[in-house]
PDB file of C-alpha atoms in Angstrom:
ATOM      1  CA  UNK W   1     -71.219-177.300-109.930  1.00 45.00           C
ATOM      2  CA  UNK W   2     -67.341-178.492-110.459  1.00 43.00           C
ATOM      3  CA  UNK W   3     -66.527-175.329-112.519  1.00 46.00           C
ATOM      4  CA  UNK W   4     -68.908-173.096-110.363  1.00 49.00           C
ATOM      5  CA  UNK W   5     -66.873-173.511-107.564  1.00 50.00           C
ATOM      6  CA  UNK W   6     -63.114-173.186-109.355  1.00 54.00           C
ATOM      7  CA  UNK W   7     -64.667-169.886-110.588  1.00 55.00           C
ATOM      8  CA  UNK W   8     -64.777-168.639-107.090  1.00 64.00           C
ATOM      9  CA  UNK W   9     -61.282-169.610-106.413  1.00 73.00           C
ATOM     10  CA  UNK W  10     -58.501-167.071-108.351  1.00 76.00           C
ATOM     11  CA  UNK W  11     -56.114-169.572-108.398  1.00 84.00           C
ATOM     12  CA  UNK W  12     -57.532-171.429-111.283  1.00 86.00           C
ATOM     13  CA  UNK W  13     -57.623-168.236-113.122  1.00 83.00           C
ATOM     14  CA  UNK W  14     -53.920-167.686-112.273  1.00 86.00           C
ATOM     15  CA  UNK W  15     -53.295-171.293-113.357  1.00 90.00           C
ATOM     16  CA  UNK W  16     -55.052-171.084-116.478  1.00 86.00           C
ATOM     17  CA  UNK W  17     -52.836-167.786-117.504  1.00 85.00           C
ATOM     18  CA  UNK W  18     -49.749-168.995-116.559  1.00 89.00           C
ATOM     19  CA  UNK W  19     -50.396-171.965-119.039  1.00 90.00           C
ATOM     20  CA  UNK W  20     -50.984-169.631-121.503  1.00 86.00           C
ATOM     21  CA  UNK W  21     -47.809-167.046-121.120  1.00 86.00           C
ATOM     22  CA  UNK W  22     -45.676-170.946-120.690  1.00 90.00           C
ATOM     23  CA  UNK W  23     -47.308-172.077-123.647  1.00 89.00           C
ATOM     24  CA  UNK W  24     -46.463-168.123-125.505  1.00 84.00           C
ATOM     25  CA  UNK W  25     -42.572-168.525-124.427  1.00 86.00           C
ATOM     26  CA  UNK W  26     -42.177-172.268-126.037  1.00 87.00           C
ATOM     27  CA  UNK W  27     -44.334-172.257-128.996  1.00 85.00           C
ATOM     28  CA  UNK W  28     -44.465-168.438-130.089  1.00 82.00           C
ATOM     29  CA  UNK W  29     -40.764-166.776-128.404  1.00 81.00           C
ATOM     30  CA  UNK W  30     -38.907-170.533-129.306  1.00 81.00           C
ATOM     31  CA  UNK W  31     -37.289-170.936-126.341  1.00 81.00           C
ATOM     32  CA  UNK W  32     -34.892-173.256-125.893  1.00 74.00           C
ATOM     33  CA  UNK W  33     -36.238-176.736-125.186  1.00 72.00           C
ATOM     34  CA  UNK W  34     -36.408-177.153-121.827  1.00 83.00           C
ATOM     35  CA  UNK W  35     -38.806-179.682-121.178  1.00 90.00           C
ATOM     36  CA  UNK W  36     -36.739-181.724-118.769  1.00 94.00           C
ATOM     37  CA  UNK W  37     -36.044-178.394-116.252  1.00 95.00           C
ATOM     38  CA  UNK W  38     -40.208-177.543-116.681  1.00 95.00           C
ATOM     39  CA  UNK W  39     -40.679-181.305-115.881  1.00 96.00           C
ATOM     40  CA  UNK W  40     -38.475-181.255-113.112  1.00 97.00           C
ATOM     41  CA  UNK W  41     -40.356-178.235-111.001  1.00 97.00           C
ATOM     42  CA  UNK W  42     -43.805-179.504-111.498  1.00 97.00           C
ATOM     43  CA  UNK W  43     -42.557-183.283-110.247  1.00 98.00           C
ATOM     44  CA  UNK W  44     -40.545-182.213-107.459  1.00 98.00           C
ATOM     45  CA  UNK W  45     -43.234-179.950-105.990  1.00 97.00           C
ATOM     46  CA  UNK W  46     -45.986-182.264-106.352  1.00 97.00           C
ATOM     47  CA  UNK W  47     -43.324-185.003-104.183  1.00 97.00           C
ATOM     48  CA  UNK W  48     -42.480-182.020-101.725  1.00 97.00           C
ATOM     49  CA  UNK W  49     -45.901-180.766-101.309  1.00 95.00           C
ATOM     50  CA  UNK W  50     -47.324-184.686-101.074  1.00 94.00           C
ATOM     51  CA  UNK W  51     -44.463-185.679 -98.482  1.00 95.00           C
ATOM     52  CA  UNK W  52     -45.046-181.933 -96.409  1.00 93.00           C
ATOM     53  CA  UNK W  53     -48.122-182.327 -96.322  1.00 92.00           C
ATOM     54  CA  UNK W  54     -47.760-185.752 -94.857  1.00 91.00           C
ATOM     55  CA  UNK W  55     -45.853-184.819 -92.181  1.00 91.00           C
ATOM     56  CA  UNK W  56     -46.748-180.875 -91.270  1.00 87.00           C
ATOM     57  CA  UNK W  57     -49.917-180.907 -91.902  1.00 84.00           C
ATOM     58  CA  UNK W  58     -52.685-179.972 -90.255  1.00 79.00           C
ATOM     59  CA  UNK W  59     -53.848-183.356 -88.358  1.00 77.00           C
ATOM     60  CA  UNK W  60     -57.613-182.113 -88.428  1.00 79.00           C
ATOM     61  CA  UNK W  61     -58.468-183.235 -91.599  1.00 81.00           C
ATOM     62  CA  UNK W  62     -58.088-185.927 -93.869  1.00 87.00           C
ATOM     63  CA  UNK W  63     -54.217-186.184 -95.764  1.00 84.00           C
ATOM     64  CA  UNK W  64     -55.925-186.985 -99.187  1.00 86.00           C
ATOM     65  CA  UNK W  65     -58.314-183.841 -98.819  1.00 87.00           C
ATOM     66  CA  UNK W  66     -55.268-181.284 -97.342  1.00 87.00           C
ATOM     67  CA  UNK W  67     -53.034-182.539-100.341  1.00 88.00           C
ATOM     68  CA  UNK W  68     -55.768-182.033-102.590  1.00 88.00           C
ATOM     69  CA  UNK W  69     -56.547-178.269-101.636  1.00 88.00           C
ATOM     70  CA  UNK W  70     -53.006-177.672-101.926  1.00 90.00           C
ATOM     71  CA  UNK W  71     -52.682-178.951-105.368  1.00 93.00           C
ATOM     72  CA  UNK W  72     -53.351-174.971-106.869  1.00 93.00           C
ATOM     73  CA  UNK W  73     -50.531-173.804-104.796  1.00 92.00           C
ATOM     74  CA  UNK W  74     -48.201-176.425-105.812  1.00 96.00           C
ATOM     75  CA  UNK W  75     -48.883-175.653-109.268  1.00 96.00           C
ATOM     76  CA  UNK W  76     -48.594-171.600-109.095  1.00 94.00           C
ATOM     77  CA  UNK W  77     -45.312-172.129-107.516  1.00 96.00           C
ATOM     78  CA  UNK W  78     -44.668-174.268-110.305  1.00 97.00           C
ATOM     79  CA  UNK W  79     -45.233-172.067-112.773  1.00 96.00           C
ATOM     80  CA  UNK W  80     -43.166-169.088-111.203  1.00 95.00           C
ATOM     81  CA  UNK W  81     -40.597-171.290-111.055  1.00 96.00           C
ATOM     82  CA  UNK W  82     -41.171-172.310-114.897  1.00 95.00           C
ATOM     83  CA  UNK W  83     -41.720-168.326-115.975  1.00 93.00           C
ATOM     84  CA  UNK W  84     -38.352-166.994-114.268  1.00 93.00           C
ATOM     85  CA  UNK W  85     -35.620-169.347-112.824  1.00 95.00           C
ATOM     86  CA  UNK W  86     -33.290-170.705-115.260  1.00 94.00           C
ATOM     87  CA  UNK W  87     -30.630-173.047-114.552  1.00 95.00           C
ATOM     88  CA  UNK W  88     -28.624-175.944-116.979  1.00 94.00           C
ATOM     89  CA  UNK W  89     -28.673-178.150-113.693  1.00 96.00           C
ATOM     90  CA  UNK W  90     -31.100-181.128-112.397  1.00 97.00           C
ATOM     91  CA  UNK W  91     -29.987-180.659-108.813  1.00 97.00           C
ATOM     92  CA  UNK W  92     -30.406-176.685-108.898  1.00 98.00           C
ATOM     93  CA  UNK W  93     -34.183-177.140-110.150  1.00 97.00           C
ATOM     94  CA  UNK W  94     -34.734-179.995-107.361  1.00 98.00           C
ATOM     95  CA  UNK W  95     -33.396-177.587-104.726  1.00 98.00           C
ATOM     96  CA  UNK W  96     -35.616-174.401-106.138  1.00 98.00           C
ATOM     97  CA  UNK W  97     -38.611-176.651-105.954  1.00 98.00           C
ATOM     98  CA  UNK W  98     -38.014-178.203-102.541  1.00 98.00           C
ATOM     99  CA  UNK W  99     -37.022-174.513-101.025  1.00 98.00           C
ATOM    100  CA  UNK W 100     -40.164-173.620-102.318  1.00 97.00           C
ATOM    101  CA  UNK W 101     -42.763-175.735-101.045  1.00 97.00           C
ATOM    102  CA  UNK W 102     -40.988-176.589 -97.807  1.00 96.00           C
ATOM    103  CA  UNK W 103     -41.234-172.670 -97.283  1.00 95.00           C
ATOM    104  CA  UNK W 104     -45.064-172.635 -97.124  1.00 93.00           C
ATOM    105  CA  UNK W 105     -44.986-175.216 -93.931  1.00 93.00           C
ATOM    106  CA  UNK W 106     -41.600-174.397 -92.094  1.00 93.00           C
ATOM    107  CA  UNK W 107     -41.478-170.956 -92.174  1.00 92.00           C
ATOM    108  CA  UNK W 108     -44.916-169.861 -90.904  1.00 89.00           C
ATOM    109  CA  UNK W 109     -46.692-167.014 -88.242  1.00 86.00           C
ATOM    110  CA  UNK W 110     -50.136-167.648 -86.629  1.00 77.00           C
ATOM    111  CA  UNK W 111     -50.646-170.242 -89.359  1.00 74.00           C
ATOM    112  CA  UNK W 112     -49.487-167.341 -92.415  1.00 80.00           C
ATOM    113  CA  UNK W 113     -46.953-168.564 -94.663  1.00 87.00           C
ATOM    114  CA  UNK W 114     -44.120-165.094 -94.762  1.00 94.00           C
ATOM    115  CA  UNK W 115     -42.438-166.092 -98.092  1.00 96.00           C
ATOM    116  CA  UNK W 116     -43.772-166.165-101.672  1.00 95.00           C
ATOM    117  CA  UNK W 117     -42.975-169.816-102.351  1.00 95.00           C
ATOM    118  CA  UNK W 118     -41.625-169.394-106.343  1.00 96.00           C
ATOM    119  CA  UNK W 119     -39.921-166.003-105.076  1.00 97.00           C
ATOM    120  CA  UNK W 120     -37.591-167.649-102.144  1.00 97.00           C
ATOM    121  CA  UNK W 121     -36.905-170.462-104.441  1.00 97.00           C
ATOM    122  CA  UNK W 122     -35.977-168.837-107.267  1.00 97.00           C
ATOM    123  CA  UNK W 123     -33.679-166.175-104.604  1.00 97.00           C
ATOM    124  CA  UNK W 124     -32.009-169.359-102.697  1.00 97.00           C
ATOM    125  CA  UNK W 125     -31.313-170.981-106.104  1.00 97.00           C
ATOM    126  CA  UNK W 126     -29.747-167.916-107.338  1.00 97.00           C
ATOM    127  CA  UNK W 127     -27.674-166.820-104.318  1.00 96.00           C
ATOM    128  CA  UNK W 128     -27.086-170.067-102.416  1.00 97.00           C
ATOM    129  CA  UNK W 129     -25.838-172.519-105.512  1.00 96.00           C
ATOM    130  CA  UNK W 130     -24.832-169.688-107.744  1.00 95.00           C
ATOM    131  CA  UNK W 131     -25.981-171.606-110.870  1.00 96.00           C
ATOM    132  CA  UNK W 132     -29.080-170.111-111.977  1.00 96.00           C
ATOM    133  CA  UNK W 133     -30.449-166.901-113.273  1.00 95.00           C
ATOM    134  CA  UNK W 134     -33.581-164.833-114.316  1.00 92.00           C
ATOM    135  CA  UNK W 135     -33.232-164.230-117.719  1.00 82.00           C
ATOM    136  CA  UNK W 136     -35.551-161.085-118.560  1.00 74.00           C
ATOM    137  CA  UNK W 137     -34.725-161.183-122.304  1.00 71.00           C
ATOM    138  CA  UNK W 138     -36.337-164.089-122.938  1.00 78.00           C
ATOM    139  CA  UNK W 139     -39.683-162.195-122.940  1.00 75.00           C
ATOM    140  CA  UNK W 140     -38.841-159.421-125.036  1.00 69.00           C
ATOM    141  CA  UNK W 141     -40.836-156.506-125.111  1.00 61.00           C
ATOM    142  CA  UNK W 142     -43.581-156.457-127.736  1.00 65.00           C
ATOM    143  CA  UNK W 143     -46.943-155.155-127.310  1.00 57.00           C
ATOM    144  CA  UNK W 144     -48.472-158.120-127.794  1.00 61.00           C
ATOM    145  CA  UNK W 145     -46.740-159.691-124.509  1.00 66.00           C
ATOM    146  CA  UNK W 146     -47.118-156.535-122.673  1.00 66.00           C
ATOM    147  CA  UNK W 147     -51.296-156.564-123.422  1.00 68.00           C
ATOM    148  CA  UNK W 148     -51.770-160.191-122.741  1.00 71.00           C
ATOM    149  CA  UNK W 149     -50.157-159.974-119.581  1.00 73.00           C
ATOM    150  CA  UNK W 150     -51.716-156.510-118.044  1.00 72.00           C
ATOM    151  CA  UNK W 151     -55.179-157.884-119.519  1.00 72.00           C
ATOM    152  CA  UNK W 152     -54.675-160.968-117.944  1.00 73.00           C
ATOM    153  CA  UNK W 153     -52.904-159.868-114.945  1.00 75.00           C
ATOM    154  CA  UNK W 154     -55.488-157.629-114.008  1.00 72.00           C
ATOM    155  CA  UNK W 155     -58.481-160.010-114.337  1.00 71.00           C
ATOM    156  CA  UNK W 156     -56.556-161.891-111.621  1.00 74.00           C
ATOM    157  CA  UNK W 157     -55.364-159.344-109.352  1.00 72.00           C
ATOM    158  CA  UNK W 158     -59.110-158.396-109.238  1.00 70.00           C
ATOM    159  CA  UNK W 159     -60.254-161.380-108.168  1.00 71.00           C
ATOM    160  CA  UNK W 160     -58.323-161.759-104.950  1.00 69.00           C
ATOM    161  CA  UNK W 161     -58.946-158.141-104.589  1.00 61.00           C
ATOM    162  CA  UNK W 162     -55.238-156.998-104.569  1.00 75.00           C
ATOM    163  CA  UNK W 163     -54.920-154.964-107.644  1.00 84.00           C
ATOM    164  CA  UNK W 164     -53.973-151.977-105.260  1.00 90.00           C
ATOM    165  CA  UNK W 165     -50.697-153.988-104.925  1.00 92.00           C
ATOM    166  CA  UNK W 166     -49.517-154.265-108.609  1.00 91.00           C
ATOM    167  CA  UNK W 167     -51.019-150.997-109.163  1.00 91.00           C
ATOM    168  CA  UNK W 168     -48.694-149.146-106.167  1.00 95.00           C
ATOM    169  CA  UNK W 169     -45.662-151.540-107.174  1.00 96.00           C
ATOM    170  CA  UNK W 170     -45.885-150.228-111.100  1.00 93.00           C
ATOM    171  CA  UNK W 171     -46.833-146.349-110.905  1.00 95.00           C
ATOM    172  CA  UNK W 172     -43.697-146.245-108.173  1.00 98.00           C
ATOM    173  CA  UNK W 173     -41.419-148.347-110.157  1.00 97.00           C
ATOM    174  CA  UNK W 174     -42.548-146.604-113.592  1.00 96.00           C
ATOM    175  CA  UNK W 175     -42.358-143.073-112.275  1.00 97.00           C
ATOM    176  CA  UNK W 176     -38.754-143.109-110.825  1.00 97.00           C
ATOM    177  CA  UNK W 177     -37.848-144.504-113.694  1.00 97.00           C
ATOM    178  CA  UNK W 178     -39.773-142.222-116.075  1.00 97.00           C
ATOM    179  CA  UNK W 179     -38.581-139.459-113.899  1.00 97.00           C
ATOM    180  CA  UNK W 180     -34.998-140.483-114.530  1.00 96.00           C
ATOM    181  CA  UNK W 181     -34.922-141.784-118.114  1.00 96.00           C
ATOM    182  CA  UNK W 182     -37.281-138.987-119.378  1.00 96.00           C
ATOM    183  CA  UNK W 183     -37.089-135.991-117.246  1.00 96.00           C
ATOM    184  CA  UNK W 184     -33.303-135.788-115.657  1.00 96.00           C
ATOM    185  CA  UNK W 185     -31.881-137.979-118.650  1.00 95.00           C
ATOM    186  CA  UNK W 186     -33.865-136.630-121.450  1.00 95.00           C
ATOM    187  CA  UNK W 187     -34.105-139.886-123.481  1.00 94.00           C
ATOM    188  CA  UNK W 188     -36.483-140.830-125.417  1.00 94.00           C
ATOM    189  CA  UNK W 189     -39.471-142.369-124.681  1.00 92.00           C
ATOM    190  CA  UNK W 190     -38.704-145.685-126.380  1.00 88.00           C
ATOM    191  CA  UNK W 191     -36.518-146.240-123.825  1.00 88.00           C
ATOM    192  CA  UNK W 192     -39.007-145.821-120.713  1.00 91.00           C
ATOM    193  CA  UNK W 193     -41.533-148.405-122.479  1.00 85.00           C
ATOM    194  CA  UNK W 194     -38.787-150.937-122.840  1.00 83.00           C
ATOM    195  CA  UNK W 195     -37.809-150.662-119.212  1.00 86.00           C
ATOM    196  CA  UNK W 196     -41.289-151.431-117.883  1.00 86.00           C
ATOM    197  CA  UNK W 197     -42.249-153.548-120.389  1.00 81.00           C
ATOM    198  CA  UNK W 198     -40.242-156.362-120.128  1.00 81.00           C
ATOM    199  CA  UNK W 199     -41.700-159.714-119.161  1.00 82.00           C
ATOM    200  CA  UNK W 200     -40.385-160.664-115.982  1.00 86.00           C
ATOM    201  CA  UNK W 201     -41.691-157.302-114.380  1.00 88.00           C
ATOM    202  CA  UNK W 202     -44.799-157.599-115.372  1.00 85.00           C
ATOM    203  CA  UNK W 203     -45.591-161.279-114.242  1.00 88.00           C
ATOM    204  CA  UNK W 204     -43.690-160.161-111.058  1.00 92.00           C
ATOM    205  CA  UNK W 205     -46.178-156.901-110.871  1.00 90.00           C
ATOM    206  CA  UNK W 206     -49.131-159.171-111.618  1.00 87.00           C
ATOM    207  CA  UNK W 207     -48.969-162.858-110.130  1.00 87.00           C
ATOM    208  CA  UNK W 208     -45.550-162.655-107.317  1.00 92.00           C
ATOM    209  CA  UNK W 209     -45.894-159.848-105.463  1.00 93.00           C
ATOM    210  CA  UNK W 210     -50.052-159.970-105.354  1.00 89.00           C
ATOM    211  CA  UNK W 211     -49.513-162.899-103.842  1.00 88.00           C
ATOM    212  CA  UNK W 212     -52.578-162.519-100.513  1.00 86.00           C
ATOM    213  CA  UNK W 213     -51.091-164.675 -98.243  1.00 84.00           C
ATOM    214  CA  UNK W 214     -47.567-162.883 -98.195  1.00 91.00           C
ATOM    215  CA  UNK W 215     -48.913-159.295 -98.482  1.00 92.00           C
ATOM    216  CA  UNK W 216     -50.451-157.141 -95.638  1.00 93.00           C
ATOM    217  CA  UNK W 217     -53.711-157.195 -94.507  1.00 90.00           C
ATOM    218  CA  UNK W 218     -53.948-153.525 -94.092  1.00 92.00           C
ATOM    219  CA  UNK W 219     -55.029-152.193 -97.490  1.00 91.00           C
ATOM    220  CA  UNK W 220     -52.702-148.702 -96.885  1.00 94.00           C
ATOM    221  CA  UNK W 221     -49.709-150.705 -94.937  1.00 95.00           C
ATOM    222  CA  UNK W 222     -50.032-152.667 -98.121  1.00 95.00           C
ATOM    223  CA  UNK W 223     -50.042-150.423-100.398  1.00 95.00           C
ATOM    224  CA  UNK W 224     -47.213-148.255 -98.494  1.00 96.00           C
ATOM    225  CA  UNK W 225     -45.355-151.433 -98.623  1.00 97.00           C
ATOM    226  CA  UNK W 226     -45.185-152.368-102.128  1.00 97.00           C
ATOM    227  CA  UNK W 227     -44.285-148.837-102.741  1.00 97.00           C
ATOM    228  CA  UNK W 228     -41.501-149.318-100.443  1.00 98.00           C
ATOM    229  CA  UNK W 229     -40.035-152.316-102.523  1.00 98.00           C
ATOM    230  CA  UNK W 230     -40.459-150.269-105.706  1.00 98.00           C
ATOM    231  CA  UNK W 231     -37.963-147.812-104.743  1.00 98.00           C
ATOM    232  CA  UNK W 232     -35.493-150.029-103.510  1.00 98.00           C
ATOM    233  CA  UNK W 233     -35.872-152.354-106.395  1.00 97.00           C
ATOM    234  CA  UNK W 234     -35.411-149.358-108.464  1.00 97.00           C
ATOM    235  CA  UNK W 235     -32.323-148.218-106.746  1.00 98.00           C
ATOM    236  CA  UNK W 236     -30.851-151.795-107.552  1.00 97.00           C
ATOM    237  CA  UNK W 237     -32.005-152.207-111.122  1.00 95.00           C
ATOM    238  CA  UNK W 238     -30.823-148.299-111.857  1.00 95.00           C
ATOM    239  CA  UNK W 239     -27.655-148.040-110.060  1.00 96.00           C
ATOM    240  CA  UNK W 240     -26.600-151.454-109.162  1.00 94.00           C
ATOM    241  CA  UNK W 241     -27.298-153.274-112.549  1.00 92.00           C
ATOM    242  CA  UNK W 242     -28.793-155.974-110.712  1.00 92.00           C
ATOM    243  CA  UNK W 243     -30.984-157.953-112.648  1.00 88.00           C
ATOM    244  CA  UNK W 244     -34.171-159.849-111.163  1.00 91.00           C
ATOM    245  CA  UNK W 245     -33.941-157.046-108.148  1.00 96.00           C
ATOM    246  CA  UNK W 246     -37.996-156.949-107.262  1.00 96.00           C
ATOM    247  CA  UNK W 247     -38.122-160.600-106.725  1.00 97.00           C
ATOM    248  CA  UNK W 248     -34.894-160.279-104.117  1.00 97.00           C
ATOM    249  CA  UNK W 249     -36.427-157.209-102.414  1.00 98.00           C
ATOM    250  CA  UNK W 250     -39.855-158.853-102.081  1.00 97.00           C
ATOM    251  CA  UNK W 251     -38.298-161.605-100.394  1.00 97.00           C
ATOM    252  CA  UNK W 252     -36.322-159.557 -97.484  1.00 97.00           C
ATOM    253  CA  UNK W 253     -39.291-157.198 -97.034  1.00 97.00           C
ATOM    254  CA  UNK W 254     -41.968-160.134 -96.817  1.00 96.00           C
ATOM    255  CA  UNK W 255     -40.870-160.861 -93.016  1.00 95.00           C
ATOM    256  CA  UNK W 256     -41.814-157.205 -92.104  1.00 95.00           C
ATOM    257  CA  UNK W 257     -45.470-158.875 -93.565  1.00 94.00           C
ATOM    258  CA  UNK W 258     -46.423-160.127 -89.603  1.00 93.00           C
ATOM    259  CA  UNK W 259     -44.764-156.804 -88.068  1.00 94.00           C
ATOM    260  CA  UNK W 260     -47.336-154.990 -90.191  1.00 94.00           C
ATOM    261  CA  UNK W 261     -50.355-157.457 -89.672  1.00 92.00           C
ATOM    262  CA  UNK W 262     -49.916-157.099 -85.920  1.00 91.00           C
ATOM    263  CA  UNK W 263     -49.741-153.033 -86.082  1.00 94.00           C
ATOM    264  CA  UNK W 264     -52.383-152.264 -88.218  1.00 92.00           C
ATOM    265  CA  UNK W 265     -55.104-154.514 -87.696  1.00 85.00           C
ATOM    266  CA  UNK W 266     -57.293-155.854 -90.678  1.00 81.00           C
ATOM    267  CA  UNK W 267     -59.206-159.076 -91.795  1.00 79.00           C
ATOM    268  CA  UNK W 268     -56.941-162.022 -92.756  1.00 74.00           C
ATOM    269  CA  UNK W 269     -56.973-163.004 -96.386  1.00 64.00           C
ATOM    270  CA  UNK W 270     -58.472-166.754 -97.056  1.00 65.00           C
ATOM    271  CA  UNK W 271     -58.855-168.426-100.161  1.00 54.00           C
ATOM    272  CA  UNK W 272     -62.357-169.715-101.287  1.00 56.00           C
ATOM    273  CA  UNK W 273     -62.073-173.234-100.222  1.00 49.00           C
ATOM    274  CA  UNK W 274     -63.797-175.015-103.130  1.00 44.00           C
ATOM    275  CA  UNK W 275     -63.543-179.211-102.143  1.00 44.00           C
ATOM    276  CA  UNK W 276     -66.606-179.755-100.698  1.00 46.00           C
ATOM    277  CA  UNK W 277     -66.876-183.357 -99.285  1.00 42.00           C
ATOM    278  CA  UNK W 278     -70.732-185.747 -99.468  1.00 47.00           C
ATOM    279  CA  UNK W 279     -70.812-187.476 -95.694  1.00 49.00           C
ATOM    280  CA  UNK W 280     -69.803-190.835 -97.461  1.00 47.00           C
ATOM    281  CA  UNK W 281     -66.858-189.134 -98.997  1.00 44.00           C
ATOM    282  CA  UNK W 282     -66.098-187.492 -95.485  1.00 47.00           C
ATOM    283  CA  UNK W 283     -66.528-190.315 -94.058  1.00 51.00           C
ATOM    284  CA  UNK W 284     -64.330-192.330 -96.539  1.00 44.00           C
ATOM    285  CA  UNK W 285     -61.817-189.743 -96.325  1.00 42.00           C
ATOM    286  CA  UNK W 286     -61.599-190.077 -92.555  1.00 48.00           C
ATOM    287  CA  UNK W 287     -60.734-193.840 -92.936  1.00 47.00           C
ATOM    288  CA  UNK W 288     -57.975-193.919 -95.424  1.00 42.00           C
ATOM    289  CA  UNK W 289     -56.512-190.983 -93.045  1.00 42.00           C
ATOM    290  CA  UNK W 290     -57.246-193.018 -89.686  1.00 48.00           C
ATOM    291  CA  UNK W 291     -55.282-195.574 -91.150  1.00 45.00           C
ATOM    292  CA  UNK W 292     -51.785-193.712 -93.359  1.00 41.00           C
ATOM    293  CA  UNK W 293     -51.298-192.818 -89.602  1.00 42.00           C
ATOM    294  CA  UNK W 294     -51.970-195.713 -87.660  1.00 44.00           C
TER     295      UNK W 294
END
């Protein structure tokens, strides 16, 4: 019954691979050890998301059952955090983290979250302290990387039923680029397969931007937007030399998200809730909450 009921729930699945592409960049790429900055995103959330949910919450139902639910959230944003955002100081991490999860509960529409919690933190970390950085060379570019993570990507993408989103996002981004590198620039095609094969596009294509809370409802708004913030992400990576450009354009198209929902009607995402509660546990629940607020 326990795993049953995770299996309905993509988040797991999105947990699970994340571990695995973490675990592929320390043990198999080397990279530096960074234990302390990893460390520092997972703790911090878990405090911001424990003390949010405290506070902003909804009052309905029980604290220790809202802070559980979260608990997948937390750790996704975790892991974004983990996979792209590097910085060589404590204070930048704290401040990613807290942006983060402080995102989901401040900045919200009819109860919809606008911003991709890993996304704005890594963006505010990056343009407000000016101390950290995506580093897209850290993933390389070898095919084993690039099959683990489309194999893996799509599984997920599937399950929340938004794999029109990474699909739009990647044929838009890959054919302007193809179209420049290949057809107006004439290089070769060794180029083209490094440019959209690094990891930090892929995990964007695959677990950040098919994020269903921050994403239109509207399966063709959606897919009209994400091909939208493939061309100017292009434009910036191409011409401006800006590196980590589809996070930053995700993030200042994502308020459009509730302009979109509200013109072109269509069924609002929820994820499978999978805590389910025996009357003595309810009931137990209810009491310990009754009383944190008393």
């Amino acid at each position: 019954m326990f795993l049953s009921t995770r299996l309905k729930d993509a988040r797991y699945f999105q947990i699970l691979f994340q571990t695995v592409f973490l675990s592929y960049g320390i043990f198999y790429l080397h990279w530096n050890n960074e234990s302390w900055l990893y460390a520092t995103y997972f703790i911090t959330s878990l405090i911001t998301q424990l003390i949010a949910e405290f506070f902003l919450g909804r009052k309905n139902t029980p604290f220790l059952q809202r802070f559980k639910n979260g608990i997948p959230s937390v750790l996704i944003s975790s892991f974004g955090l983990s996979l792209l955002l590097k910085t060589n100081f404590l204070w930048v991490a704290i401040f990613a983290s807290v942006v983060s999860i402080l995102s989901k509960y401040i900045i919200r529409i009819k109860g919809k979250h606008i911003f991709n919690p890993s996304a704005l933190g890594i963006i505010a970390a990056i343009f407000l302290t000016g101390k950290a950085w995506i580093s897209p060379g850290q993933w390389g570019s070898g095919i084993v990387l690039l099959f683990g993570v489309c194999c893996f990507g799509f599984i997920v993408v599937s399950k929340v039923q938004k794999l029109d989103v990474t699909l739009a996002f990647l044929i838009t981004f890959a054919g302007l680029i193809f179209i420049r590198q290949i057809i107006y620039l004439g290089w070769p095609i060794d180029h083209f397969i490094q440019s959209i094969s690094t990891g930090s596009l892929l995990l964007f294509s695959f677990f950040m931007i098919t994020d269903p809370k921050t994403t239109p409802d509207h399966s063709i708004a959606r897919i009209v937007w994400c091909m939208a913030i493939a061309a100017v992400a292009f434009y910036l990576t191409t011409f401006k030399f800006m590196n980590g450009a589809p996070v930053l354009v995700l993030v200042l198209a994502q308020p459009l998200v509730p302009v979109i929902d509200r013109l072109f009607k269509a069924k609002k995402f929820e994820w499978v809730t999978t805590t389910k509660y025996t009357s003595q546990e309810n009931d137990f629940l209810n009491i310990i909450y009754s009383k944190s607020i008393m």
